[in-house]
PDB file of C-alpha atoms in Angstrom:
ATOM      1  CA  MET A   1     111.738 100.998  65.211  1.00 33.00           C
ATOM      2  CA  ALA A   2     112.295  97.407  66.281  1.00 40.00           C
ATOM      3  CA  LYS A   3     113.798  95.213  63.596  1.00 43.00           C
ATOM      4  CA  HIS A   4     110.998  92.656  63.807  1.00 38.00           C
ATOM      5  CA  ALA A   5     108.569  95.303  62.558  1.00 39.00           C
ATOM      6  CA  ARG A   6     110.230  95.459  59.134  1.00 36.00           C
ATOM      7  CA  PRO A   7     108.146  94.003  56.273  1.00 30.00           C
ATOM      8  CA  ARG A   8     109.617  90.875  54.755  1.00 33.00           C
ATOM      9  CA  SER A   9     109.407  89.309  51.337  1.00 30.00           C
ATOM     10  CA  PRO A  10     107.344  86.074  51.618  1.00 30.00           C
ATOM     11  CA  ARG A  11     109.467  84.202  49.076  1.00 32.00           C
ATOM     12  CA  PRO A  12     112.543  85.153  47.044  1.00 32.00           C
ATOM     13  CA  VAL A  13     112.302  84.832  43.280  1.00 32.00           C
ATOM     14  CA  ASP A  14     116.035  84.235  42.753  1.00 38.00           C
ATOM     15  CA  PRO A  15     118.071  83.852  45.968  1.00 36.00           C
ATOM     16  CA  ARG A  16     121.232  85.036  44.223  1.00 36.00           C
ATOM     17  CA  GLN A  17     119.545  88.156  42.833  1.00 39.00           C
ATOM     18  CA  THR A  18     117.320  89.044  45.727  1.00 40.00           C
ATOM     19  CA  GLY A  19     115.172  92.062  46.373  1.00 43.00           C
ATOM     20  CA  CYS A  20     117.646  93.064  49.094  1.00 47.00           C
ATOM     21  CA  ARG A  21     120.832  93.080  47.011  1.00 57.00           C
ATOM     22  CA  PRO A  22     122.559  90.677  44.623  1.00 69.00           C
ATOM     23  CA  VAL A  23     125.213  88.441  46.130  1.00 76.00           C
ATOM     24  CA  ARG A  24     127.670  85.820  44.946  1.00 82.00           C
ATOM     25  CA  VAL A  25     127.459  82.562  46.915  1.00 85.00           C
ATOM     26  CA  ILE A  26     130.486  80.303  47.327  1.00 82.00           C
ATOM     27  CA  THR A  27     131.494  77.255  49.350  1.00 79.00           C
ATOM     28  CA  PRO A  28     134.899  76.380  50.858  1.00 82.00           C
ATOM     29  CA  ARG A  29     135.752  74.090  47.939  1.00 68.00           C
ATOM     30  CA  SER A  30     134.515  76.406  45.199  1.00 65.00           C
ATOM     31  CA  GLY A  31     137.556  78.617  45.728  1.00 58.00           C
ATOM     32  CA  GLY A  32     137.955  82.319  45.156  1.00 56.00           C
ATOM     33  CA  CYS A  33     137.515  84.250  41.941  1.00 55.00           C
ATOM     34  CA  PRO A  34     139.948  85.416  39.247  1.00 50.00           C
ATOM     35  CA  GLN A  35     138.834  89.016  39.611  1.00 58.00           C
ATOM     36  CA  ARG A  36     137.113  91.048  42.291  1.00 58.00           C
ATOM     37  CA  PRO A  37     133.303  90.604  42.017  1.00 59.00           C
ATOM     38  CA  GLN A  38     131.015  93.610  41.862  1.00 65.00           C
ATOM     39  CA  VAL A  39     128.699  92.206  44.538  1.00 77.00           C
ATOM     40  CA  PRO A  40     129.313  90.902  48.094  1.00 84.00           C
ATOM     41  CA  THR A  41     130.417  87.297  48.370  1.00 91.00           C
ATOM     42  CA  MET A  42     128.304  85.075  50.633  1.00 92.00           C
ATOM     43  CA  LEU A  43     129.797  82.098  52.449  1.00 94.00           C
ATOM     44  CA  GLY A  44     127.653  79.611  54.336  1.00 94.00           C
ATOM     45  CA  VAL A  45     129.738  78.296  57.228  1.00 95.00           C
ATOM     46  CA  VAL A  46     129.163  75.433  59.653  1.00 96.00           C
ATOM     47  CA  THR A  47     129.880  77.114  62.977  1.00 96.00           C
ATOM     48  CA  ASN A  48     130.088  74.117  65.327  1.00 96.00           C
ATOM     49  CA  ARG A  49     131.144  70.488  65.345  1.00 96.00           C
ATOM     50  CA  SER A  50     127.706  69.063  66.176  1.00 96.00           C
ATOM     51  CA  ASP A  51     126.149  70.645  63.072  1.00 96.00           C
ATOM     52  CA  PHE A  52     129.068  69.381  60.993  1.00 96.00           C
ATOM     53  CA  GLU A  53     128.634  65.816  62.277  1.00 96.00           C
ATOM     54  CA  ARG A  54     124.939  65.929  61.456  1.00 94.00           C
ATOM     55  CA  LEU A  55     125.701  67.057  57.905  1.00 92.00           C
ATOM     56  CA  ARG A  56     128.304  64.314  57.590  1.00 92.00           C
ATOM     57  CA  ARG A  57     125.868  61.642  58.795  1.00 92.00           C
ATOM     58  CA  ASP A  58     123.266  62.904  56.323  1.00 87.00           C
ATOM     59  CA  GLY A  59     125.771  62.759  53.477  1.00 87.00           C
ATOM     60  CA  ALA A  60     125.431  66.509  52.969  1.00 86.00           C
ATOM     61  CA  THR A  61     129.185  67.227  53.011  1.00 88.00           C
ATOM     62  CA  SER A  62     132.159  65.582  51.365  1.00 89.00           C
ATOM     63  CA  TYR A  63     134.420  66.504  54.292  1.00 93.00           C
ATOM     64  CA  THR A  64     135.235  63.724  56.752  1.00 93.00           C
ATOM     65  CA  ALA A  65     136.709  65.906  59.520  1.00 96.00           C
ATOM     66  CA  TYR A  66     135.617  69.278  60.885  1.00 96.00           C
ATOM     67  CA  GLY A  67     139.252  70.377  61.194  1.00 96.00           C
ATOM     68  CA  ASP A  68     139.796  69.859  57.457  1.00 96.00           C
ATOM     69  CA  TYR A  69     136.678  71.885  56.723  1.00 95.00           C
ATOM     70  CA  LEU A  70     137.871  74.765  58.917  1.00 96.00           C
ATOM     71  CA  THR A  71     141.289  74.689  57.250  1.00 96.00           C
ATOM     72  CA  ASP A  72     139.644  75.185  53.851  1.00 95.00           C
ATOM     73  CA  VAL A  73     137.449  77.975  55.223  1.00 96.00           C
ATOM     74  CA  GLU A  74     140.564  79.712  56.559  1.00 96.00           C
ATOM     75  CA  SER A  75     142.368  79.340  53.224  1.00 95.00           C
ATOM     76  CA  LEU A  76     139.377  80.611  51.284  1.00 94.00           C
ATOM     77  CA  LEU A  77     138.967  83.673  53.487  1.00 95.00           C
ATOM     78  CA  ALA A  78     142.668  84.439  53.274  1.00 94.00           C
ATOM     79  CA  GLY A  79     142.549  84.323  49.479  1.00 92.00           C
ATOM     80  CA  LEU A  80     139.460  86.497  49.265  1.00 92.00           C
ATOM     81  CA  GLY A  81     141.016  88.933  51.706  1.00 92.00           C
ATOM     82  CA  ARG A  82     144.125  89.261  49.539  1.00 91.00           C
ATOM     83  CA  ASP A  83     141.866  89.970  46.541  1.00 89.00           C
ATOM     84  CA  GLY A  84     140.038  92.684  48.458  1.00 90.00           C
ATOM     85  CA  VAL A  85     136.704  90.866  48.185  1.00 91.00           C
ATOM     86  CA  GLU A  86     133.853  91.847  50.522  1.00 93.00           C
ATOM     87  CA  VAL A  87     132.846  88.636  52.296  1.00 94.00           C
ATOM     88  CA  HIS A  88     129.777  87.968  54.427  1.00 95.00           C
ATOM     89  CA  GLY A  89     129.164  84.731  56.297  1.00 96.00           C
ATOM     90  CA  ARG A  90     125.953  83.046  57.386  1.00 96.00           C
ATOM     91  CA  ALA A  91     125.679  80.046  59.691  1.00 96.00           C
ATOM     92  CA  PHE A  92     124.666  76.898  57.825  1.00 95.00           C
ATOM     93  CA  SER A  93     122.290  75.235  60.292  1.00 94.00           C
ATOM     94  CA  PRO A  94     121.025  71.768  59.251  1.00 94.00           C
ATOM     95  CA  GLU A  95     117.816  72.284  61.234  1.00 92.00           C
ATOM     96  CA  ASP A  96     117.084  75.666  59.688  1.00 93.00           C
ATOM     97  CA  PHE A  97     118.048  74.366  56.254  1.00 94.00           C
ATOM     98  CA  GLU A  98     115.483  71.558  56.439  1.00 93.00           C
ATOM     99  CA  GLU A  99     112.791  74.001  57.530  1.00 92.00           C
ATOM    100  CA  TYR A 100     113.732  76.356  54.711  1.00 93.00           C
ATOM    101  CA  CYS A 101     113.549  73.610  52.054  1.00 94.00           C
ATOM    102  CA  GLU A 102     110.164  72.443  53.331  1.00 94.00           C
ATOM    103  CA  ARG A 103     108.822  75.991  53.363  1.00 92.00           C
ATOM    104  CA  GLU A 104     110.157  76.843  49.897  1.00 94.00           C
ATOM    105  CA  GLY A 105     109.431  73.464  48.284  1.00 95.00           C
ATOM    106  CA  LEU A 106     113.104  72.737  47.561  1.00 94.00           C
ATOM    107  CA  ALA A 107     114.952  69.417  47.533  1.00 93.00           C
ATOM    108  CA  PRO A 108     117.498  69.301  50.398  1.00 90.00           C
ATOM    109  CA  GLU A 109     119.836  67.078  48.388  1.00 86.00           C
ATOM    110  CA  ASP A 110     120.045  69.625  45.552  1.00 88.00           C
ATOM    111  CA  GLY A 111     123.224  71.699  45.730  1.00 84.00           C
ATOM    112  CA  ASP A 112     121.361  74.792  44.506  1.00 89.00           C
ATOM    113  CA  SER A 113     119.148  74.540  47.602  1.00 91.00           C
ATOM    114  CA  HIS A 114     122.254  75.073  49.752  1.00 90.00           C
ATOM    115  CA  LEU A 115     123.102  78.212  47.784  1.00 90.00           C
ATOM    116  CA  ALA A 116     119.521  79.466  47.978  1.00 93.00           C
ATOM    117  CA  TYR A 117     119.420  78.962  51.746  1.00 93.00           C
ATOM    118  CA  THR A 118     122.703  80.784  52.251  1.00 92.00           C
ATOM    119  CA  ALA A 119     121.502  83.816  50.261  1.00 90.00           C
ATOM    120  CA  ASP A 120     117.936  83.858  51.614  1.00 91.00           C
ATOM    121  CA  PRO A 121     117.032  87.581  51.871  1.00 88.00           C
ATOM    122  CA  ALA A 122     114.654  86.935  54.766  1.00 85.00           C
ATOM    123  CA  ALA A 123     117.697  85.971  56.837  1.00 88.00           C
ATOM    124  CA  GLU A 124     119.878  88.947  55.923  1.00 88.00           C
ATOM    125  CA  GLU A 125     120.096  89.771  59.628  1.00 88.00           C
ATOM    126  CA  ASP A 126     122.218  86.617  59.966  1.00 93.00           C
ATOM    127  CA  TRP A 127     124.852  87.907  57.540  1.00 94.00           C
ATOM    128  CA  VAL A 128     128.103  88.929  59.197  1.00 95.00           C
ATOM    129  CA  ARG A 129     130.832  90.790  57.353  1.00 95.00           C
ATOM    130  CA  TRP A 130     134.277  89.270  57.728  1.00 96.00           C
ATOM    131  CA  ASP A 131     136.688  91.943  58.945  1.00 96.00           C
ATOM    132  CA  GLY A 132     139.851  89.881  58.650  1.00 95.00           C
ATOM    133  CA  GLU A 133     139.693  88.373  62.135  1.00 96.00           C
ATOM    134  CA  PRO A 134     140.787  84.737  62.800  1.00 96.00           C
ATOM    135  CA  VAL A 135     138.294  82.066  61.789  1.00 96.00           C
ATOM    136  CA  PRO A 136     137.312  81.047  65.380  1.00 96.00           C
ATOM    137  CA  GLU A 137     136.347  84.655  66.186  1.00 97.00           C
ATOM    138  CA  PHE A 138     134.460  84.972  62.903  1.00 97.00           C
ATOM    139  CA  LEU A 139     132.528  81.758  63.573  1.00 97.00           C
ATOM    140  CA  LEU A 140     131.494  83.020  67.015  1.00 96.00           C
ATOM    141  CA  ARG A 141     130.138  86.236  65.483  1.00 96.00           C
ATOM    142  CA  VAL A 142     128.314  84.305  62.761  1.00 97.00           C
ATOM    143  CA  GLU A 143     126.765  81.850  65.217  1.00 96.00           C
ATOM    144  CA  ARG A 144     125.643  84.665  67.518  1.00 96.00           C
ATOM    145  CA  ALA A 145     124.033  86.497  64.592  1.00 96.00           C
ATOM    146  CA  HIS A 146     122.259  83.264  63.675  1.00 96.00           C
ATOM    147  CA  GLU A 147     120.876  82.927  67.211  1.00 95.00           C
ATOM    148  CA  ARG A 148     119.564  86.490  67.112  1.00 96.00           C
ATOM    149  CA  GLY A 149     118.091  85.985  63.663  1.00 94.00           C
ATOM    150  CA  ARG A 150     116.144  82.890  64.722  1.00 92.00           C
ATOM    151  CA  VAL A 151     114.593  84.763  67.631  1.00 95.00           C
ATOM    152  CA  ARG A 152     113.658  87.718  65.422  1.00 94.00           C
ATOM    153  CA  ARG A 153     112.036  85.501  62.812  1.00 91.00           C
ATOM    154  CA  GLN A 154     110.092  83.772  65.576  1.00 92.00           C
ATOM    155  CA  LEU A 155     108.871  87.162  66.815  1.00 94.00           C
ATOM    156  CA  ASP A 156     107.928  88.075  63.236  1.00 91.00           C
ATOM    157  CA  ARG A 157     105.773  84.963  62.920  1.00 90.00           C
ATOM    158  CA  MET A 158     104.073  85.601  66.248  1.00 91.00           C
ATOM    159  CA  LEU A 159     103.119  89.139  65.244  1.00 92.00           C
ATOM    160  CA  ALA A 160     102.028  88.116  61.742  1.00 89.00           C
ATOM    161  CA  GLU A 161      99.643  85.467  63.095  1.00 89.00           C
ATOM    162  CA  THR A 162      97.636  87.916  65.210  1.00 89.00           C
ATOM    163  CA  ALA A 163      94.179  89.247  64.440  1.00 86.00           C
ATOM    164  CA  GLU A 164      95.630  92.765  64.338  1.00 86.00           C
ATOM    165  CA  ALA A 165      97.805  91.763  61.370  1.00 84.00           C
ATOM    166  CA  ALA A 166      95.084  89.887  59.487  1.00 79.00           C
ATOM    167  CA  LEU A 167      93.990  92.774  57.250  1.00 79.00           C
ATOM    168  CA  THR A 168      97.341  94.278  56.263  1.00 82.00           C
ATOM    169  CA  GLY A 169      99.744  91.393  56.899  1.00 78.00           C
ATOM    170  CA  ALA A 170     101.680  93.481  59.415  1.00 84.00           C
ATOM    171  CA  PHE A 171     101.123  94.251  63.065  1.00 90.00           C
ATOM    172  CA  PRO A 172     100.034  97.915  63.465  1.00 89.00           C
ATOM    173  CA  GLU A 173     103.091 100.154  63.782  1.00 89.00           C
ATOM    174  CA  PRO A 174     101.560 102.513  66.400  1.00 90.00           C
ATOM    175  CA  LEU A 175     100.872  99.590  68.741  1.00 90.00           C
ATOM    176  CA  LEU A 176     104.408  98.281  68.256  1.00 89.00           C
ATOM    177  CA  SER A 177     105.876 101.696  69.012  1.00 91.00           C
ATOM    178  CA  VAL A 178     104.052 101.892  72.319  1.00 93.00           C
ATOM    179  CA  ALA A 179     104.948  98.299  73.222  1.00 93.00           C
ATOM    180  CA  TYR A 180     108.600  98.843  72.303  1.00 92.00           C
ATOM    181  CA  ALA A 181     108.823 101.952  74.466  1.00 93.00           C
ATOM    182  CA  ARG A 182     107.339 100.069  77.423  1.00 93.00           C
ATOM    183  CA  GLY A 183     109.715  97.145  76.955  1.00 92.00           C
ATOM    184  CA  ALA A 184     112.779  99.385  76.604  1.00 93.00           C
ATOM    185  CA  GLU A 185     111.846 101.329  79.733  1.00 93.00           C
ATOM    186  CA  ALA A 186     111.372  98.130  81.729  1.00 93.00           C
ATOM    187  CA  LEU A 187     114.709  96.742  80.555  1.00 92.00           C
ATOM    188  CA  ARG A 188     116.474  99.959  81.513  1.00 90.00           C
ATOM    189  CA  ASP A 189     114.984  99.769  85.016  1.00 90.00           C
ATOM    190  CA  PHE A 190     116.120  96.149  85.370  1.00 91.00           C
ATOM    191  CA  LEU A 191     119.688  96.965  84.346  1.00 87.00           C
ATOM    192  CA  LEU A 192     119.818  99.852  86.811  1.00 83.00           C
ATOM    193  CA  THR A 193     119.250  97.281  89.567  1.00 84.00           C
ATOM    194  CA  ALA A 194     122.803  95.995  89.222  1.00 86.00           C
ATOM    195  CA  GLU A 195     126.055  97.644  90.263  1.00 86.00           C
ATOM    196  CA  GLU A 196     129.476  97.518  88.668  1.00 91.00           C
ATOM    197  CA  GLY A 197     130.204  94.070  87.287  1.00 94.00           C
ATOM    198  CA  ALA A 198     129.674  91.536  84.482  1.00 95.00           C
ATOM    199  CA  PHE A 199     126.198  90.070  83.952  1.00 96.00           C
ATOM    200  CA  THR A 200     123.989  88.040  81.647  1.00 96.00           C
ATOM    201  CA  ALA A 201     120.463  89.263  80.933  1.00 96.00           C
ATOM    202  CA  VAL A 202     117.783  86.814  79.747  1.00 97.00           C
ATOM    203  CA  CYS A 203     114.328  87.743  78.452  1.00 96.00           C
ATOM    204  CA  GLY A 204     111.785  84.986  77.851  1.00 96.00           C
ATOM    205  CA  LEU A 205     108.181  84.725  76.694  1.00 97.00           C
ATOM    206  CA  PHE A 206     105.892  81.772  77.367  1.00 96.00           C
ATOM    207  CA  ALA A 207     104.392  81.661  73.877  1.00 89.00           C
ATOM    208  CA  PRO A 208     101.726  78.975  73.215  1.00 85.00           C
ATOM    209  CA  GLU A 209     103.511  77.400  70.244  1.00 81.00           C
ATOM    210  CA  GLU A 210     107.138  77.717  71.306  1.00 86.00           C
ATOM    211  CA  PRO A 211     108.837  79.642  74.133  1.00 93.00           C
ATOM    212  CA  VAL A 212     111.011  82.579  73.094  1.00 96.00           C
ATOM    213  CA  THR A 213     114.325  83.239  74.811  1.00 96.00           C
ATOM    214  CA  ALA A 214     116.968  85.883  74.157  1.00 97.00           C
ATOM    215  CA  TRP A 215     120.125  86.546  76.160  1.00 96.00           C
ATOM    216  CA  ALA A 216     123.003  88.987  76.177  1.00 96.00           C
ATOM    217  CA  ASP A 217     126.237  89.488  78.070  1.00 96.00           C
ATOM    218  CA  LEU A 218     126.857  92.976  79.412  1.00 95.00           C
ATOM    219  CA  ARG A 219     129.081  94.936  81.734  1.00 94.00           C
ATOM    220  CA  LEU A 220     128.277  97.874  83.962  1.00 91.00           C
ATOM    221  CA  GLU A 221     131.220 100.204  84.544  1.00 90.00           C
ATOM    222  CA  ALA A 222     131.942 102.167  87.710  1.00 83.00           C
ATOM    223  CA  ASP A 223     130.778 105.400  86.031  1.00 80.00           C
ATOM    224  CA  GLY A 224     127.397 103.850  85.210  1.00 78.00           C
ATOM    225  CA  VAL A 225     128.213 103.198  81.538  1.00 87.00           C
ATOM    226  CA  LEU A 226     126.571 100.083  80.077  1.00 89.00           C
ATOM    227  CA  ARG A 227     128.769  97.970  77.790  1.00 92.00           C
ATOM    228  CA  ILE A 228     126.642  95.727  75.554  1.00 93.00           C
ATOM    229  CA  GLU A 229     126.458  94.861  71.870  1.00 93.00           C
ATOM    230  CA  GLU A 230     123.871  97.102  70.229  1.00 93.00           C
ATOM    231  CA  GLU A 231     122.284  94.168  68.397  1.00 93.00           C
ATOM    232  CA  ASP A 232     121.934  92.271  71.679  1.00 95.00           C
ATOM    233  CA  LEU A 233     120.326  95.243  73.419  1.00 94.00           C
ATOM    234  CA  ASP A 234     117.889  95.691  70.522  1.00 94.00           C
ATOM    235  CA  LEU A 235     116.909  92.026  70.640  1.00 96.00           C
ATOM    236  CA  LEU A 236     116.177  92.074  74.377  1.00 96.00           C
ATOM    237  CA  CYS A 237     113.964  95.126  73.855  1.00 94.00           C
ATOM    238  CA  GLU A 238     112.197  93.439  70.941  1.00 95.00           C
ATOM    239  CA  VAL A 239     111.328  90.371  73.022  1.00 96.00           C
ATOM    240  CA  LEU A 240     109.838  92.581  75.736  1.00 95.00           C
ATOM    241  CA  CYS A 241     108.081  94.596  73.039  1.00 95.00           C
ATOM    242  CA  VAL A 242     106.281  91.537  71.700  1.00 95.00           C
ATOM    243  CA  GLY A 243     105.413  90.479  75.239  1.00 95.00           C
ATOM    244  CA  HIS A 244     103.666  93.804  75.791  1.00 94.00           C
ATOM    245  CA  ALA A 245     102.091  93.868  72.319  1.00 93.00           C
ATOM    246  CA  LEU A 246     100.592  90.366  72.628  1.00 94.00           C
ATOM    247  CA  ASN A 247     100.087  90.333  76.423  1.00 93.00           C
ATOM    248  CA  LEU A 248     102.170  87.200  76.779  1.00 95.00           C
ATOM    249  CA  PRO A 249     103.539  86.091  80.172  1.00 96.00           C
ATOM    250  CA  GLY A 250     107.276  85.881  80.521  1.00 96.00           C
ATOM    251  CA  VAL A 251     110.315  86.314  82.703  1.00 96.00           C
ATOM    252  CA  VAL A 252     113.410  88.498  82.892  1.00 96.00           C
ATOM    253  CA  THR A 253     116.563  87.496  84.767  1.00 96.00           C
ATOM    254  CA  LEU A 254     119.800  89.309  85.435  1.00 95.00           C
ATOM    255  CA  SER A 255     122.692  87.388  86.951  1.00 95.00           C
ATOM    256  CA  GLY A 256     126.436  87.657  87.190  1.00 95.00           C
ATOM    257  CA  VAL A 257     129.303  88.861  89.335  1.00 94.00           C
ATOM    258  CA  CYS A 258     129.087  92.211  91.078  1.00 89.00           C
ATOM    259  CA  GLU A 259     132.416  93.827  91.968  1.00 87.00           C
ATOM    260  CA  ARG A 260     131.194  94.663  95.480  1.00 86.00           C
ATOM    261  CA  ARG A 261     128.905  91.736  96.379  1.00 86.00           C
ATOM    262  CA  GLY A 262     130.142  88.813  94.331  1.00 91.00           C
ATOM    263  CA  GLU A 263     127.631  86.517  92.592  1.00 93.00           C
ATOM    264  CA  VAL A 264     124.152  88.040  92.397  1.00 92.00           C
ATOM    265  CA  GLY A 265     120.900  87.401  90.578  1.00 94.00           C
ATOM    266  CA  TRP A 266     117.479  88.951  90.081  1.00 94.00           C
ATOM    267  CA  GLU A 267     114.266  87.697  88.500  1.00 96.00           C
ATOM    268  CA  TRP A 268     111.082  89.465  87.398  1.00 96.00           C
ATOM    269  CA  ALA A 269     107.890  87.708  86.296  1.00 96.00           C
ATOM    270  CA  PHE A 270     105.728  89.283  83.585  1.00 95.00           C
ATOM    271  CA  ASP A 271     101.983  88.600  83.459  1.00 93.00           C
ATOM    272  CA  GLY A 272     101.389  90.265  80.090  1.00 88.00           C
ATOM    273  CA  GLU A 273     100.751  93.655  81.647  1.00 88.00           C
ATOM    274  CA  SER A 274     103.318  94.369  84.365  1.00 90.00           C
ATOM    275  CA  TYR A 275     106.456  92.988  86.025  1.00 93.00           C
ATOM    276  CA  GLN A 276     106.733  91.567  89.516  1.00 93.00           C
ATOM    277  CA  HIS A 277     110.065  91.139  91.270  1.00 90.00           C
ATOM    278  CA  VAL A 278     110.504  87.530  92.389  1.00 88.00           C
ATOM    279  CA  GLY A 279     112.352  87.006  95.674  1.00 62.00           C
ATOM    280  CA  ARG A 280     115.477  88.800  96.837  1.00 52.00           C
ATOM    281  CA  PRO A 281     118.760  89.146  94.944  1.00 49.00           C
ATOM    282  CA  ALA A 282     120.963  86.155  95.595  1.00 50.00           C
ATOM    283  CA  ALA A 283     124.518  86.919  96.696  1.00 50.00           C
ATOM    284  CA  SER A 284     127.462  84.745  97.660  1.00 45.00           C
TER     285      SER A 284
END
């Protein structure tokens, strides 16, 4: 079933000994460990320069340059890798961190709040295991997981705030199953529109509080095989699922470069019940 349908713990008791699994949280300057820990090691990483500069302006980091920070992250990962330590990373987003502290009643300036945010079990979908790849590649994976996690948590909130979820605290599973099947079928039909080439698919919902947008890069091979990250495909289906479940209007676009026709693009409008193709495919 769709990941957004999973029940979530409303508030962790101890973020470092969560109901999901215990973890050990470290920072770039806390260094490695003298012996291999018995639990996964969590590392909160700043994945982009703009977030780093915001933390620096807020006095939330002792680093003065993003390059120095990345050098320490690289050294830390290398040391943990030599020790055979299982390492997972989560993007440290200043915006999300502030929201988390407000929601949990924590003081943002408290160092323990940083550790609690990093190990938050409700955001376990953001955790990315480090497989020994270079730091830039690892940061891209972590940031992408963070983007997906934010969308999923937004979908969770939308479902939880419905009348259907009022009695049990969860949206009825049978209704989600039907909505997910409809969304997955629609997405499959959209992808079959394209020919061999590289494309970007975008699914959006015009939610009253805040619009929801998810995207994914994909490639269609000559033999009809679809190349796409499984997590990305799941997320696109989940957005369409919630659109069907809550009868929310939205839009789906598919654009990219077709091997035969060059640049192309398609758009479908969703009225909460069905999809309507908008215009003709654009081609260069």
